[in-house]
One Martini backbone bead per residue (centre of mass of N, CA, C, O) as a GRO file, in nm:
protein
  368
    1UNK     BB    1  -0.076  -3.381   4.428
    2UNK     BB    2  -0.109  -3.650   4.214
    3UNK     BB    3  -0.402  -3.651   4.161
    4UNK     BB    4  -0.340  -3.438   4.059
    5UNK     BB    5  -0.321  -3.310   3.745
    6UNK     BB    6  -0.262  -3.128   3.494
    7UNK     BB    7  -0.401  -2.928   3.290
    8UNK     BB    8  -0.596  -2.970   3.001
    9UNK     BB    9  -0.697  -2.797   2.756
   10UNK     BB   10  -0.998  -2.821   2.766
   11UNK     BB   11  -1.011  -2.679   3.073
   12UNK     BB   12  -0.933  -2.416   2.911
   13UNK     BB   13  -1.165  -2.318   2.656
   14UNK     BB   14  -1.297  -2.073   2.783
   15UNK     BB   15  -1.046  -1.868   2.666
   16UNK     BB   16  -1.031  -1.887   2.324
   17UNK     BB   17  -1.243  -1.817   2.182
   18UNK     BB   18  -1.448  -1.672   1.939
   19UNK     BB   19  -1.582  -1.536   1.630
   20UNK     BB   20  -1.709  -1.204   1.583
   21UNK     BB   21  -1.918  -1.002   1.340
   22UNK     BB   22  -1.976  -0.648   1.268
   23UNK     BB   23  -2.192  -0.421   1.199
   24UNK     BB   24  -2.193  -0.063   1.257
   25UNK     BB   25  -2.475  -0.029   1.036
   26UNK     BB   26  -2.779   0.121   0.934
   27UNK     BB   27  -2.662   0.107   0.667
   28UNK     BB   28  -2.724  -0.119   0.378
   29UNK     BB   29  -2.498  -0.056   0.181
   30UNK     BB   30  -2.253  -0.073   0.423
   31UNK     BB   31  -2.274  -0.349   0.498
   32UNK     BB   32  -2.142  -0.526   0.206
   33UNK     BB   33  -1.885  -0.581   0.338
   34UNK     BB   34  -1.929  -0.764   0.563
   35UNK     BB   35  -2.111  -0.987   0.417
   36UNK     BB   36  -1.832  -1.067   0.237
   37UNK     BB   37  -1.653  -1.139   0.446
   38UNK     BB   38  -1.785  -1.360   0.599
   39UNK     BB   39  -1.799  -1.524   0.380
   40UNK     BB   40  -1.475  -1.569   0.348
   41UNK     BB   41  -1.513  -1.677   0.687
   42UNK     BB   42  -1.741  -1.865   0.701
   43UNK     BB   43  -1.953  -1.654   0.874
   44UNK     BB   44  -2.141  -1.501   1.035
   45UNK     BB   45  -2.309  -1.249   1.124
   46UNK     BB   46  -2.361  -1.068   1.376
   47UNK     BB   47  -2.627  -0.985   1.620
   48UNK     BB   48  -2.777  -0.676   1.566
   49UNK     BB   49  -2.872  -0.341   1.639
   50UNK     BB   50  -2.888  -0.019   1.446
   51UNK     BB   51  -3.055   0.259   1.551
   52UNK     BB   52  -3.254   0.597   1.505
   53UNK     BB   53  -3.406   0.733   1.668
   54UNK     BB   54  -3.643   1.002   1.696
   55UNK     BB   55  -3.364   1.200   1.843
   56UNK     BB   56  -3.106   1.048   1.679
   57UNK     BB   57  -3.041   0.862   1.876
   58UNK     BB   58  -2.821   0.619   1.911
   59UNK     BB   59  -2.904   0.240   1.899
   60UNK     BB   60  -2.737  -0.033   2.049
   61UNK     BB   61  -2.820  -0.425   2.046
   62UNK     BB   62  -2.662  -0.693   2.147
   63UNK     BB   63  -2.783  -1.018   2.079
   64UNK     BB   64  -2.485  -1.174   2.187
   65UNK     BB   65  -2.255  -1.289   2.263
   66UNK     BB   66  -1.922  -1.164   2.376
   67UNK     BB   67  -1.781  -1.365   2.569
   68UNK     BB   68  -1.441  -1.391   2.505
   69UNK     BB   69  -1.468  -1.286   2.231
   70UNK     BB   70  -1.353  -1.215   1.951
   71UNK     BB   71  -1.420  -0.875   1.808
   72UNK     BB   72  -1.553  -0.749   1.471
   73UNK     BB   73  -1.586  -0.390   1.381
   74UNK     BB   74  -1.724  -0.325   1.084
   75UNK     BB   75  -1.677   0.036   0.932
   76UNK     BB   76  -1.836   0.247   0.710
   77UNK     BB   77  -1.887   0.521   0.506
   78UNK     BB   78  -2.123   0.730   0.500
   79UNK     BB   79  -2.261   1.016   0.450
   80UNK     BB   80  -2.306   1.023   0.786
   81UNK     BB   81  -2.039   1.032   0.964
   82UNK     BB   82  -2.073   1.079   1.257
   83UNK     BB   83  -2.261   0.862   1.290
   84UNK     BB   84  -2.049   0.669   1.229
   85UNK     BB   85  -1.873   0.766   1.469
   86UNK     BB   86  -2.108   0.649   1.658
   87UNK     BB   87  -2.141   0.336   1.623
   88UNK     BB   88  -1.864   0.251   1.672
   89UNK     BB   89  -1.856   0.413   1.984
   90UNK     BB   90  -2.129   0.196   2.072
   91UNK     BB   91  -2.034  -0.080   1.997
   92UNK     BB   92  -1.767  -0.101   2.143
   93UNK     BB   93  -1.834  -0.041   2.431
   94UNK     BB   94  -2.049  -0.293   2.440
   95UNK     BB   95  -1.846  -0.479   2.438
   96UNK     BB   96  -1.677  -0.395   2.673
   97UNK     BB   97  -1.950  -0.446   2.884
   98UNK     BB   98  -1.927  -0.764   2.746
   99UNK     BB   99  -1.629  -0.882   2.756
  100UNK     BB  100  -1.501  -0.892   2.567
  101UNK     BB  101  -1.149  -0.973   2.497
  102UNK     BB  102  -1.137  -0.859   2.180
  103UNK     BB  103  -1.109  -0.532   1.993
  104UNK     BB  104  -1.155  -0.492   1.647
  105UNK     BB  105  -1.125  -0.234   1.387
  106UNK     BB  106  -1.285  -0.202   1.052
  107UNK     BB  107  -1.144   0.109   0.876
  108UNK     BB  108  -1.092   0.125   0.570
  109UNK     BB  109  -1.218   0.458   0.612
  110UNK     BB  110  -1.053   0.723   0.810
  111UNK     BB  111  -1.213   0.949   0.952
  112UNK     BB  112  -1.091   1.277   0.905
  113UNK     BB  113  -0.795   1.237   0.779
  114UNK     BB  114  -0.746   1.504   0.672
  115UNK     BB  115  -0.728   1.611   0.998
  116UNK     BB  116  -0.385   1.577   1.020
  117UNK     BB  117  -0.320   1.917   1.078
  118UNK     BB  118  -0.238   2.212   1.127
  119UNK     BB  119  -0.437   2.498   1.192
  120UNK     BB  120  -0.524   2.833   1.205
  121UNK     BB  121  -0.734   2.748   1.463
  122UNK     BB  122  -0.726   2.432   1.508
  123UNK     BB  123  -0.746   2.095   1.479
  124UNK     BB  124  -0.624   1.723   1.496
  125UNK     BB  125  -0.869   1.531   1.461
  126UNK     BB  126  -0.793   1.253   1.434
  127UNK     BB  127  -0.650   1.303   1.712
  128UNK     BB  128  -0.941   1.244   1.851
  129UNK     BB  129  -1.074   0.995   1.717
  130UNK     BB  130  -0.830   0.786   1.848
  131UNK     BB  131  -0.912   0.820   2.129
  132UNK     BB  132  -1.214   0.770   2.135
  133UNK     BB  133  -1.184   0.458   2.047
  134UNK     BB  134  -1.004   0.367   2.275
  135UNK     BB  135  -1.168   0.461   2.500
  136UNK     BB  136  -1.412   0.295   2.379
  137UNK     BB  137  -1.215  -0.018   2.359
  138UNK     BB  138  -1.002  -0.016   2.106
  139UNK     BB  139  -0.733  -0.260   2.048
  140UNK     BB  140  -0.759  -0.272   1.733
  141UNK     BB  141  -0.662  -0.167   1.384
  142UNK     BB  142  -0.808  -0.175   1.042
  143UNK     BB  143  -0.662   0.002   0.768
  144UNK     BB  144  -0.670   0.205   0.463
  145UNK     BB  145  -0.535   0.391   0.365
  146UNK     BB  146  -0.390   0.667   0.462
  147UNK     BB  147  -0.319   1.003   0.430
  148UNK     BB  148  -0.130   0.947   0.677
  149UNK     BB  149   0.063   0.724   0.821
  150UNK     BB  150   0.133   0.887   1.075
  151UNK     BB  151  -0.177   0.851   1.247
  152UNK     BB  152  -0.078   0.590   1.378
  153UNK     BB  153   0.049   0.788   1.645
  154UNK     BB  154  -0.242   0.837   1.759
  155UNK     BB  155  -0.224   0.551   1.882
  156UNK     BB  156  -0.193   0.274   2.165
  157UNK     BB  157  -0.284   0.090   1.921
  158UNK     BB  158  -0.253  -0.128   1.685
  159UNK     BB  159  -0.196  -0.094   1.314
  160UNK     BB  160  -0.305  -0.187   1.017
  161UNK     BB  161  -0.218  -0.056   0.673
  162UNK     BB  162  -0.315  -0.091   0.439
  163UNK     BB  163  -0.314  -0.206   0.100
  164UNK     BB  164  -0.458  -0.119  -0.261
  165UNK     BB  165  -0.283  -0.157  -0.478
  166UNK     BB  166  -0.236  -0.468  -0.585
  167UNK     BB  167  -0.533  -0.419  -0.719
  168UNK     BB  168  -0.490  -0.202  -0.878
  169UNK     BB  169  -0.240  -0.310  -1.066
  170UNK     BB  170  -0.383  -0.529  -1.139
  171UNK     BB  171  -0.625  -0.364  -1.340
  172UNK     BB  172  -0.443  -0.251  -1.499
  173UNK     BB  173  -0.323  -0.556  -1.640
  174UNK     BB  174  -0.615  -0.632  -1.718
  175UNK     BB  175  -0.780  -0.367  -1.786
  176UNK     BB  176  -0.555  -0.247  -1.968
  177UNK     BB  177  -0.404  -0.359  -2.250
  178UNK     BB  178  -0.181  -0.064  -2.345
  179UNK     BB  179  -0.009  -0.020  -2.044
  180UNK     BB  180   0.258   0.021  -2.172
  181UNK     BB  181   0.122   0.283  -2.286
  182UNK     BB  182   0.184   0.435  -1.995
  183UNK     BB  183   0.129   0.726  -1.714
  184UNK     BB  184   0.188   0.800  -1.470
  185UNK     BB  185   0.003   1.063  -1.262
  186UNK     BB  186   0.075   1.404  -1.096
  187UNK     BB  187  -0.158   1.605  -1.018
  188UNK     BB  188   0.060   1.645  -0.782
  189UNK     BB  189   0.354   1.684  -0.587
  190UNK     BB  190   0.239   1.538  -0.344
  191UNK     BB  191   0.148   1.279  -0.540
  192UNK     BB  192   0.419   1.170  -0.661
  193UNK     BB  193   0.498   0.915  -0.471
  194UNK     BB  194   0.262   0.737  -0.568
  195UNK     BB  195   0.329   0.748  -0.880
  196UNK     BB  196   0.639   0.611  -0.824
  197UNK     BB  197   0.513   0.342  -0.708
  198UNK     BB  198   0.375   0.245  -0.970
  199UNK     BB  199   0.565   0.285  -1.172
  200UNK     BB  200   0.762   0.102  -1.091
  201UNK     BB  201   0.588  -0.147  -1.057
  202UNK     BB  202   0.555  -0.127  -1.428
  203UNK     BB  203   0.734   0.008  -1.555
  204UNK     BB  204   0.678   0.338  -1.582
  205UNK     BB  205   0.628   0.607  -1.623
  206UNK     BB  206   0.656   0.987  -1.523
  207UNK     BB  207   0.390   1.227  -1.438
  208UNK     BB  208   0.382   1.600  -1.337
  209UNK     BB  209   0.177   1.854  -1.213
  210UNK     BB  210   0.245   2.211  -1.209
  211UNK     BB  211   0.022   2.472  -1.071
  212UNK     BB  212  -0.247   2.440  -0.970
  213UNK     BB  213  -0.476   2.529  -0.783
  214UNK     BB  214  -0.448   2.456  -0.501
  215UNK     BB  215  -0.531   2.374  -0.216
  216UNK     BB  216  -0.546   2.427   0.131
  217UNK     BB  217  -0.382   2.219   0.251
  218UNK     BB  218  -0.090   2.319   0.086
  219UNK     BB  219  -0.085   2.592   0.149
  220UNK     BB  220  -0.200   2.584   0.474
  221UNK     BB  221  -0.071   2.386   0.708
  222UNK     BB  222   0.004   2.603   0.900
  223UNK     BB  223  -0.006   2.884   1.177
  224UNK     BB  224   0.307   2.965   1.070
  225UNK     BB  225   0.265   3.213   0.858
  226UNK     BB  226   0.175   3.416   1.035
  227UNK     BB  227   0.250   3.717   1.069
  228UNK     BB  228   0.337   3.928   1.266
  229UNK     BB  229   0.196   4.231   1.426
  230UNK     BB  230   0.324   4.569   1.395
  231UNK     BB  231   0.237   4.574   1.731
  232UNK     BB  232   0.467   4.423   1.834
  233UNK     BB  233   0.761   4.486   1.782
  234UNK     BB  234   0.798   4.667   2.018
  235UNK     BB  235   0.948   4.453   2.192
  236UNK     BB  236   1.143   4.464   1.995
  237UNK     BB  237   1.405   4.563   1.897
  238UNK     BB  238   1.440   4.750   1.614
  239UNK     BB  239   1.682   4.581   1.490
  240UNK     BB  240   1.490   4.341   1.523
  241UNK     BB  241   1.400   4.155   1.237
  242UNK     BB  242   1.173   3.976   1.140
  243UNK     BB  243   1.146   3.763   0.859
  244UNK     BB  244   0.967   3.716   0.617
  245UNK     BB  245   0.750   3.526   0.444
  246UNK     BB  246   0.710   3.458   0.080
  247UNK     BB  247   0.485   3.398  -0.073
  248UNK     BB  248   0.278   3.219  -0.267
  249UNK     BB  249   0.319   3.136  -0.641
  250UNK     BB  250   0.152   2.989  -0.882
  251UNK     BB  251   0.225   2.880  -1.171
  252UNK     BB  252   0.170   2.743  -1.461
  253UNK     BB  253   0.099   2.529  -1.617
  254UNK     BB  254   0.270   2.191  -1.590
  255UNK     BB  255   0.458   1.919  -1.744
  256UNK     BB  256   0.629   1.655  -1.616
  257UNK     BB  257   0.649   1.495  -1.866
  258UNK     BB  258   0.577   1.260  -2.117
  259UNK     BB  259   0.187   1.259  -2.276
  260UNK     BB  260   0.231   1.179  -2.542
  261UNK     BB  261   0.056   0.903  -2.704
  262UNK     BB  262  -0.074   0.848  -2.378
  263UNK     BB  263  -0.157   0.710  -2.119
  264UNK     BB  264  -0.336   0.819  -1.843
  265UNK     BB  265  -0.275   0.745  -1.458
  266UNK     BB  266  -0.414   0.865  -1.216
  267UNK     BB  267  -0.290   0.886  -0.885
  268UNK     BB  268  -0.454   0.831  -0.537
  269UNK     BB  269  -0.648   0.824  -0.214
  270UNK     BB  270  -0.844   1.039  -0.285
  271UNK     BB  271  -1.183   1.081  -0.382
  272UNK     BB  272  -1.421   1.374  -0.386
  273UNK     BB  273  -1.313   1.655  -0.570
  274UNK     BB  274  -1.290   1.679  -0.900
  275UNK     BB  275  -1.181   1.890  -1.004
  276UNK     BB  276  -0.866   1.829  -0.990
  277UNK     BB  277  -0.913   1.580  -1.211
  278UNK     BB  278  -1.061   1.740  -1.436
  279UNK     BB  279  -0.812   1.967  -1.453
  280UNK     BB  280  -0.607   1.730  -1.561
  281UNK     BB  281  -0.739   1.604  -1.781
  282UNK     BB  282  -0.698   1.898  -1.976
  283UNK     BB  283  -0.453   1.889  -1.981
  284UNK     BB  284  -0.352   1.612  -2.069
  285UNK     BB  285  -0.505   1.637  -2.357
  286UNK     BB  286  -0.354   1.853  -2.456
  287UNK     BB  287  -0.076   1.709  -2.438
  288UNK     BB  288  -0.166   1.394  -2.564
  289UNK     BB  289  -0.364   1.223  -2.418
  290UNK     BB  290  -0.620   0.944  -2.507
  291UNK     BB  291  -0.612   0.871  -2.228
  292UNK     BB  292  -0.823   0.846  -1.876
  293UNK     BB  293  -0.735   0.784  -1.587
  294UNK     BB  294  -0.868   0.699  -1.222
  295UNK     BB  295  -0.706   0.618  -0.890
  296UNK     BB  296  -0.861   0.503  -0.624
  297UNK     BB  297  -0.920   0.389  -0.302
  298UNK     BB  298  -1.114   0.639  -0.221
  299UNK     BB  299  -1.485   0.695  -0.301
  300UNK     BB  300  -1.652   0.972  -0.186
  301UNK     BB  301  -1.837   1.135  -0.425
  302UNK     BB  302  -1.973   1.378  -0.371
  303UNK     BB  303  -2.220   1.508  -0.470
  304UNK     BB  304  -2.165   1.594  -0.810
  305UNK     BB  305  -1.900   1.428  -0.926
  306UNK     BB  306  -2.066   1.218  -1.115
  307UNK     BB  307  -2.138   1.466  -1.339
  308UNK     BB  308  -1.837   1.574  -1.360
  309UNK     BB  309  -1.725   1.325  -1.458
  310UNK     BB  310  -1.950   1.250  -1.706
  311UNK     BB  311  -1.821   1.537  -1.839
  312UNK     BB  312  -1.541   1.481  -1.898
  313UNK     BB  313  -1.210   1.347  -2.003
  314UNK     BB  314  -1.258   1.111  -1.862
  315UNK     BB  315  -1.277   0.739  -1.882
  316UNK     BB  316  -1.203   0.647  -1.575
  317UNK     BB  317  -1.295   0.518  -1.234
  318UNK     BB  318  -1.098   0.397  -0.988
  319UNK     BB  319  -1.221   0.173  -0.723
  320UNK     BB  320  -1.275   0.101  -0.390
  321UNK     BB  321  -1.497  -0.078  -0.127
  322UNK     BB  322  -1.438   0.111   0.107
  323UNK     BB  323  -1.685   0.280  -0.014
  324UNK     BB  324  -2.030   0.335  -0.086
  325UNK     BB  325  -2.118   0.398  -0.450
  326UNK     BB  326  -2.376   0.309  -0.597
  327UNK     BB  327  -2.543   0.567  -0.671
  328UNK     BB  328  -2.276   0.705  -0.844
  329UNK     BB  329  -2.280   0.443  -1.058
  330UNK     BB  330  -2.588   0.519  -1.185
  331UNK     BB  331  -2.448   0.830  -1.261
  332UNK     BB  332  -2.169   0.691  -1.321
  333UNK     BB  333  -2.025   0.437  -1.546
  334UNK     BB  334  -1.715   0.542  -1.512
  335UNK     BB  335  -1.737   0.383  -1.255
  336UNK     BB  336  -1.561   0.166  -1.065
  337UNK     BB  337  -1.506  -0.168  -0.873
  338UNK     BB  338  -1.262  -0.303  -0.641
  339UNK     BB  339  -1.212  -0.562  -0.443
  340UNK     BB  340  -1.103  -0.603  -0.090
  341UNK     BB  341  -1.227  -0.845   0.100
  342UNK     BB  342  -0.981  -1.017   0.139
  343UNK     BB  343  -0.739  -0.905   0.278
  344UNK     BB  344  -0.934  -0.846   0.544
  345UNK     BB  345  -1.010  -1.100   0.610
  346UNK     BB  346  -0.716  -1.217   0.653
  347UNK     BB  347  -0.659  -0.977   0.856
  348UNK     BB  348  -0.872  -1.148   1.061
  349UNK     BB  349  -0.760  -1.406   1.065
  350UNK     BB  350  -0.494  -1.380   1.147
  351UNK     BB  351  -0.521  -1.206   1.420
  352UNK     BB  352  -0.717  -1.480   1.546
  353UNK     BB  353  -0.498  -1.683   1.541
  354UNK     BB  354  -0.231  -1.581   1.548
  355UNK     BB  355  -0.063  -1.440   1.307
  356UNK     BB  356   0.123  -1.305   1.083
  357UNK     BB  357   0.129  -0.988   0.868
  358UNK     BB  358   0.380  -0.968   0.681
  359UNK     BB  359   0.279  -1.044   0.431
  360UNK     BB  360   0.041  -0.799   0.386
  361UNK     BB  361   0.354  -0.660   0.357
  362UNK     BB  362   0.467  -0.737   0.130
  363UNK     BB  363   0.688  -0.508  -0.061
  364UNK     BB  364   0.663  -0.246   0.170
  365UNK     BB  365   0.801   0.045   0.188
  366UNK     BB  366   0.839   0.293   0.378
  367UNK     BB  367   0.731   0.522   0.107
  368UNK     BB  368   0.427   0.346   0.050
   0.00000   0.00000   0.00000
């Protein structure tokens, strides 16, 4: 009929949808970033409700419409980790079950990341919470510096694992004076690759520390150690011995590589447990490193670890703000923090309007 004329955008306009920002976070200190990005993308933050009733159970209330709506739902990892990712996941579910359009998940740092390794009769904890996500409705997923980048395949929807190092790499360049006398430092050699993409890209050195008592993640990586009890043996003719795997055993400690008279730079992707790191930096003192920085994108910082901080040989200790430690910054001055929210908006922008990410991507290689 000629009288109708073809559909005009505007009365298409209710399928663009609006964004909406929601922080599915009932602790105040975890809000700080997403009050930040919303700032950032000059837009308010969603109103939402999120609070923990009497007998503990989560009850999340969105006060606003989100049909229809690009819905970024924020969620940093406060102390009770548990219950963050109970936030999240009646969060994103209640997004779906109000038609949201689509939902993505904003987790800086995502929790459970170390349990992503099988162990003697464990199971691969990442790769559970990666399902829950899906399934409670989340569209599409940004985190940052993941423990393993392969994490990103336990997703059935798309990824961005952003990266903080042009931050830390920032931070090094503007606030260490004289960090051309600098050695990026693997306080292990899992760590290697890590301090050798920092080392390239400020074009300094690299040393290795090799041999201290390492922790479980890398020393039984999985339940494939153990060997086959001597009662087994009997299915198998006598003849045919399968060949033990023989014990690991840890050499003293060495440094490879020279960090007498030089700044050393230690840098890893999560700070928790600071033992390993306080343990390095008196290594590396022995061996004549003048100063000791501390690098790392998450600072989660638990238990003691500030007044480990602020008792060892180590002179600061930088972390970016993809987790709340306020509380152990007041604990320990040596605490530094690099704001990350930048990046997060830009990717929060560039998603929404449907622009190409590869940008926030631009040089970084396969092994970074």
């Amino acid at each position: 009929n000629p009288c109708v004329g073809p559909l005009k955008p505007q009365d298409m306009n209710h399928t663009k949808g609006g964004l909406v920002i929601f922080t599915a976070n009932s602790h105040p200190s975890s809000r700080e970033l997403g009050k930040r990005i919303a700032e950032r993308l000059g837009v308010e933050l969603g109103k939402v409700q999120v609070y923990q009733e009497a007998n503990r159970e989560t009850r999340v209330q969105i006060q606003e419409s989100v049909r229809g709506k690009d819905v970024f739902v924020i969620q940093t990892v406060s102390k009770d980790v548990n219950t963050t990712i109970m936030e999240m996941l009646i969060m994103v579910y209640a997004c779906r079950t109000s038609c949201a359009r689509s939902i993505t998940g904003v987790l800086p740092y995502f929790p459970y990341s170390k349990q992503c390794k099988m162990r003697k009769r464990g199971s691969i904890v990442s790769k559970l919470i990666a399902s829950m996500m899906c399934k409670a409705g989340l569209t599409h997923l940004i985190t940052m510096d993941l423990h393993q980048k392969e994490i990103q395949g336990f997703f059935n929807i798309p990824v961005d694992n952003l990266r903080a190092s042009p931050f830390l790499l920032q931070y090094i360049q503007e606030e260490i004076p004289d960090y051309r006398n600098a050695v990026i430092v693997a306080k292990s050699p899992s760590s290697a690759k890590r301090a050798q993409s920092f080392a390239e890209r400020l074009r300094l050195g690299i040393a290795v520390i090799h041999g201290e008592a390492q922790d479980a993640e890398s020393d039984q990586v999985d339940g494939r150690h153990s060997p086959p009890t001597v009662k087994t043996t009997g299915a198998i003719h006598p003849s045919m011995e399968i060949p033990l795997l023989i014990p690991k055993e840890k050499p003293p400690i060495t440094v490879v590589g020279d960090v007498g008279g030089r700044i050393a730079i230690i840098v890893d992707d999560i700070i928790d447990d600071v033992d390993s790191f306080v343990a390095a930096a008196e290594t590396l003192k022995e061996r004549g490193a003048y100063k000791i920085f501390v690098m790392a994108t998450h600072g989660i910082l638990s238990s003691d670890a500030p007044r480990f901080i602020e008792e060892s040989a180590i002179d600061e200790v930088v972390v970016t703000n993809t987790i709340p430690h306020e509380l152990q910054k007041l604990q320990c001055p040596k605490i530094k923090t690099v704001d990350i929210s930048m990046i997060l908006s830009e990717a929060i922008r560039r998603i929404h309007n449907g622009e190409s990410m590869s940008y926030l991507f631009r040089n970084i290689g396969v092994d970074d």
